[in-house]
Coordinates of C-alpha atoms in Angstrom, one line a residue:
X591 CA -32.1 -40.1 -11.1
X592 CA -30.6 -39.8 -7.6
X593 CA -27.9 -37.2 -9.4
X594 CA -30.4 -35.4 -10.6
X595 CA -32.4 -35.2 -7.3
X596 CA -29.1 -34.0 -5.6
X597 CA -28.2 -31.7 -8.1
X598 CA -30.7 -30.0 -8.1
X599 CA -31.4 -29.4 -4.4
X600 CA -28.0 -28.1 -3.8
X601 CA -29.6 -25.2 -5.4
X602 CA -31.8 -24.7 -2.5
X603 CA -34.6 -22.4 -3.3
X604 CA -33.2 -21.5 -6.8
X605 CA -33.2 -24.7 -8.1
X606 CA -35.7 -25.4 -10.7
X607 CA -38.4 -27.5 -9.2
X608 CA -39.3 -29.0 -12.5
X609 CA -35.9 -31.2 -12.2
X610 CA -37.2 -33.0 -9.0
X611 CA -40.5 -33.7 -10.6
X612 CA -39.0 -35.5 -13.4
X613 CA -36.6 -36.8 -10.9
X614 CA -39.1 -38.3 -8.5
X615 CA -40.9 -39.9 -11.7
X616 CA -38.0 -41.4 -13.0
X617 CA -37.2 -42.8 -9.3
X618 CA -40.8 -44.2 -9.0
X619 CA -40.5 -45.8 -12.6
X620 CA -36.9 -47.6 -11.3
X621 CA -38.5 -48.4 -8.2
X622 CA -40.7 -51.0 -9.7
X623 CA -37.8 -53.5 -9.2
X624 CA -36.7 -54.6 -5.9
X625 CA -32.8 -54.6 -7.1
X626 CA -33.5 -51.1 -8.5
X627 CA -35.1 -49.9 -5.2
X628 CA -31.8 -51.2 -3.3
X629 CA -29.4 -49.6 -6.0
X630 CA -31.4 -46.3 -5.9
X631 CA -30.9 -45.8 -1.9
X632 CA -27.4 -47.1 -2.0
X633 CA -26.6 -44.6 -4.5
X634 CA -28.2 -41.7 -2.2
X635 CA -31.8 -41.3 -3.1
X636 CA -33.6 -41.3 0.1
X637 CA -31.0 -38.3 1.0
X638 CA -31.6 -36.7 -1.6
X639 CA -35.3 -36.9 -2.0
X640 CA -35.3 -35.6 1.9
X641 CA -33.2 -32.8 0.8
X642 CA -35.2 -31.9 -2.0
X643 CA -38.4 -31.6 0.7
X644 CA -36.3 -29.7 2.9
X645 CA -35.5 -27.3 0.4
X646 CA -39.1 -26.6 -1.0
X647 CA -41.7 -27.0 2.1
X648 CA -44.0 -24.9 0.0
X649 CA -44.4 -27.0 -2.3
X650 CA -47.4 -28.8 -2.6
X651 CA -46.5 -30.6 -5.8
X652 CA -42.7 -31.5 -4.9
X653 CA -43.8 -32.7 -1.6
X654 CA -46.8 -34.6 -3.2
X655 CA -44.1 -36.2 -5.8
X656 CA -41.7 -36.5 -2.8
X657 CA -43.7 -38.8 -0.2
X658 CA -45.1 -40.8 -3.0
X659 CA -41.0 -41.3 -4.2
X660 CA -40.3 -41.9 -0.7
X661 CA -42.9 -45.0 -0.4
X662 CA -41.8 -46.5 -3.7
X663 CA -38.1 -46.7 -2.2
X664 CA -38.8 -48.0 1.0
X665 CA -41.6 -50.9 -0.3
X666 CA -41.0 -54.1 0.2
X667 CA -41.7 -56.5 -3.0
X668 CA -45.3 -57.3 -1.4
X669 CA -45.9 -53.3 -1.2
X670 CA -45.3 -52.9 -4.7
X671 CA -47.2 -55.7 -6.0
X672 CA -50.2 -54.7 -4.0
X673 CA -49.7 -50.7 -5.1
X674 CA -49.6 -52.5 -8.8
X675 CA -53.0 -54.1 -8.6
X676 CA -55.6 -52.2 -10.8
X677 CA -57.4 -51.1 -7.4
X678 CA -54.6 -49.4 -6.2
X679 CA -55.4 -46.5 -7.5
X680 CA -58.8 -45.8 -6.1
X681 CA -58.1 -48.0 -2.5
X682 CA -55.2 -46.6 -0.6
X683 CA -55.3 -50.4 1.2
X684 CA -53.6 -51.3 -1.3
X685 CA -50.8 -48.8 -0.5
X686 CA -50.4 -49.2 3.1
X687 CA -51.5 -52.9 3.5
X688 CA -47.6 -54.1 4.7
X689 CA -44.5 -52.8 6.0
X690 CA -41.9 -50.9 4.0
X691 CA -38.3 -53.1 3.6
X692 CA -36.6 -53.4 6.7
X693 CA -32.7 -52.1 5.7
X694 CA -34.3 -49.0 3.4
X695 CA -37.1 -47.9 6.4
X696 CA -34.1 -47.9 9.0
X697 CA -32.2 -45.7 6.7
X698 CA -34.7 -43.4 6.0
X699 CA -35.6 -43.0 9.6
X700 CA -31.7 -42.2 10.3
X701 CA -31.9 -39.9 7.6
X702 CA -34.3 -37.9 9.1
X703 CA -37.6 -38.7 7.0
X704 CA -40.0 -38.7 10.3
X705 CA -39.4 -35.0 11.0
X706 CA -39.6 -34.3 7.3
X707 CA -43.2 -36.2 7.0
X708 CA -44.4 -34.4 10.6
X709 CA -43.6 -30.9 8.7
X710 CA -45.8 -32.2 5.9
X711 CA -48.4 -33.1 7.8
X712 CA -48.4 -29.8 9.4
X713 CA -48.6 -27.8 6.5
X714 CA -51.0 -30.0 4.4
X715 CA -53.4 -30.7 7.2
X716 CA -56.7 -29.1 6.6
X717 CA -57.2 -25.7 7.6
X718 CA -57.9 -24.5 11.2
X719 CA -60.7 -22.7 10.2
X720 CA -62.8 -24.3 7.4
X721 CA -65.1 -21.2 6.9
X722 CA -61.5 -18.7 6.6
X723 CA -59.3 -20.9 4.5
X724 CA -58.7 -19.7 1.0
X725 CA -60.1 -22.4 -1.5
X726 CA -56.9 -22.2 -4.0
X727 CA -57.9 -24.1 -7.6
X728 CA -58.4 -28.0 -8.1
X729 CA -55.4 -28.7 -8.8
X730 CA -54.1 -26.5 -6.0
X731 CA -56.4 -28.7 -3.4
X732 CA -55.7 -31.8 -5.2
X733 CA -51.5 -31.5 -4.6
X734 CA -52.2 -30.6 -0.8
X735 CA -54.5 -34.1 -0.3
X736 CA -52.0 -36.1 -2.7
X737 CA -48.9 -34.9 0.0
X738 CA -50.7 -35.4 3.1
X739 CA -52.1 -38.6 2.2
X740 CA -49.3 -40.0 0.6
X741 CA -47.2 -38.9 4.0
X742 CA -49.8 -40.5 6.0
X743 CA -49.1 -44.0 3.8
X744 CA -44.9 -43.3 4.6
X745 CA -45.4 -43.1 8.2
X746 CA -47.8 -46.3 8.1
X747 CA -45.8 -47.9 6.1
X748 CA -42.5 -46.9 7.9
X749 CA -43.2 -47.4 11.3
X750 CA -45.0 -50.9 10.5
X751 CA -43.5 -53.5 12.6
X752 CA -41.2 -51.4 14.3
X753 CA -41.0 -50.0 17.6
X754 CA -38.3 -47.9 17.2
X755 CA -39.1 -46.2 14.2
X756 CA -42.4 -46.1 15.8
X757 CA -41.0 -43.9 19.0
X758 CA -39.0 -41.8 16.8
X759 CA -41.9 -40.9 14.9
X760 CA -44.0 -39.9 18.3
X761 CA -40.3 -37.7 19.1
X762 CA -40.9 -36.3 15.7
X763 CA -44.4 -35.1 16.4
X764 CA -46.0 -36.9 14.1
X765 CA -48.7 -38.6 16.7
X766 CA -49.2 -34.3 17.1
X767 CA -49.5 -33.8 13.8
X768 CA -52.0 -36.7 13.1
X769 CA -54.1 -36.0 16.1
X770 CA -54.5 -31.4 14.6
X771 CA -55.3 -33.5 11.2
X772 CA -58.1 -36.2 12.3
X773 CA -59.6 -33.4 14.7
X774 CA -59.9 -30.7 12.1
X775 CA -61.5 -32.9 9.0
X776 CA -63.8 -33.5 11.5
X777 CA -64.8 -29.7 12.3
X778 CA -68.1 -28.5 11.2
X779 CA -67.4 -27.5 7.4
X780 CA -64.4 -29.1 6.8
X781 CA -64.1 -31.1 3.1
X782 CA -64.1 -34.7 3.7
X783 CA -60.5 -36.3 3.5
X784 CA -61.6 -39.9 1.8
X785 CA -58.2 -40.9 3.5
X786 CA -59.0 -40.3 6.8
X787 CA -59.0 -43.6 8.0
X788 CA -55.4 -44.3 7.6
X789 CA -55.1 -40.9 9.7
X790 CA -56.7 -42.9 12.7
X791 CA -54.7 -45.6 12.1
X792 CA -51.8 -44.3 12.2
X793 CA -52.6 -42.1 14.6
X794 CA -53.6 -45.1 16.7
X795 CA -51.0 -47.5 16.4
X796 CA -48.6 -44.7 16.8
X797 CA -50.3 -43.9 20.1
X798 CA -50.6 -47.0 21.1
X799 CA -46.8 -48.0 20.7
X800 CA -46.3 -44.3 23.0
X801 CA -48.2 -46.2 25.6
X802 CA -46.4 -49.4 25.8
X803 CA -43.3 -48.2 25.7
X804 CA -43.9 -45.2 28.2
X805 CA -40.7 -44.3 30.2
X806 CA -38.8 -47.5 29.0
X807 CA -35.2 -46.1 29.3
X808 CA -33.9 -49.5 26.4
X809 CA -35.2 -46.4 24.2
X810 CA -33.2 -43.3 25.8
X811 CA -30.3 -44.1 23.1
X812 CA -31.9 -45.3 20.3
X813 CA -32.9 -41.8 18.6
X814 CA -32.2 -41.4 14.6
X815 CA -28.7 -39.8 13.7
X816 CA -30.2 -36.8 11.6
X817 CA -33.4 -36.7 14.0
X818 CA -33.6 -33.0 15.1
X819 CA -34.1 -34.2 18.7
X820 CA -32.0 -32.9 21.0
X821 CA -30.6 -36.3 21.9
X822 CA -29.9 -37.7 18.7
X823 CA -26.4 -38.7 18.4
X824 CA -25.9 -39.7 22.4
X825 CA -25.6 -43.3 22.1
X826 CA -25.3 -46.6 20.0
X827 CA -28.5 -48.5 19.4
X828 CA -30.5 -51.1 21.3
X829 CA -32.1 -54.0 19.4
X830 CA -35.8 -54.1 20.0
X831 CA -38.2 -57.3 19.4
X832 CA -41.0 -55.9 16.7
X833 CA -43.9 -56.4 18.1
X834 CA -46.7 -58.5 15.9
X835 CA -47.5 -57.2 12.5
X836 CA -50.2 -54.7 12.3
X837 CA -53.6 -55.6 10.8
X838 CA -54.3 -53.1 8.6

């Protein structure tokens, strides 16, 4: 499934997009085991998903399909068994309720996935102007709240736990991105996002790690390899104690 992923996004915009949705499916279906999740990103999914994103930003249904792949590779075995329960469908608690595995999260996050979740969120946000924005179909409105909240449970979900992943997410303007989301569901007019309470929270706890770290240079050289900030790549990493688990 990871082949297939990469095979078809070294297509770039001419690759069919129907390969990466039966990709993604066949990843999530795999990623039901813990041993399968570890073989999947050894053998190059997360890359390839990310790619896959890159190539299509458009893409409501890819990136849908995407961010929920994404979370299914970077669970950790509680994740998935809460995810399995039969109110996981209807309570996205369920989805965000613990952190991601360690090793998979910190490869992600080196491969890049916090700017790639930030341009999500950008472009799946609700509109600017409620009253202007075109209505698109159902199934057109129901792709654009299925990627932004399932980006919304891969940022919670990666940054849970961590302080570093958690300041390379506020470098990847996700904290921006959050903050132009919660403001605008909240305009006069604007559809109610029944997800919107995991926006605030991570919104929050994002925010709130920007604060405590503030101008600590231990973080100057711990910036993601892939990360599109200017610094990545300057330095080796510095260990960081985690600080206690959030309370979701």
């Amino acid at each position: 499934s990871a082949a297939a992923v990469s095979g078809a996004s070294e297509g770039g915009a001419e690759a069919p997009i129907g390969v990466h949705d039966i990709a993604f499916t066949l990843l999530r279906r795999l990623c039901a085991h813990e041993e399968r999740r570890g073989q999947a990103a050894e053998a190059g999914a997360i890359g390839a998903v990310l790619s896959a994103m890159r190539a299509h930003p458009k893409d409501a249904s890819l990136q849908a399909g995407g961010c929920r792949t994404l979370l299914s590779l970077c669970a950790g075995q509680a994740t998935v068994a809460a995810a399995a329960s039969p109110r996981a469908v209807l309570d996205v608690d369920a989805e965000a309720r613990v952190a991601g595995d360690e090793g998979r999260c910190m490869l992600a996050a080196e491969a890049g996935v916090l700017d790639v979740l930030a341009s999500v969120l950008e472009t799946y946000g609700p509109p600017k102007d409620p009253a202007t924005a075109p209505e698109g179909d159902k199934r057109e409105r129901a792709l654009r709240r299925s990627a932004m909240k399932h980006a919304v449970l891969c940022v919670l979900a990666l940054t849970y736990g961590s302080v570093i992943r958690a300041h390379w997410a506020v470098q990847a303007g996700v904290v921006t991105a959050l903050s132009t989301a919660a403001r605008r569901a909240r305009m006069p007019g604007a559809q109610p996002l029944p997800f919107a309470d995991k926006i605030d929270l991570a919104r929050q706890w994002l925010e709130m790690q920007a604060r405590l770290l503030g101008p600590r240079s231990i973080m100057r050289d711990v910036v993601p390899r892939n990360s599109s900030n200017e610094r990545a790549g300057r330095g080796g990493r510095t260990a960081i104690d985690a600080p206690p688990a959030l309370i979701v």
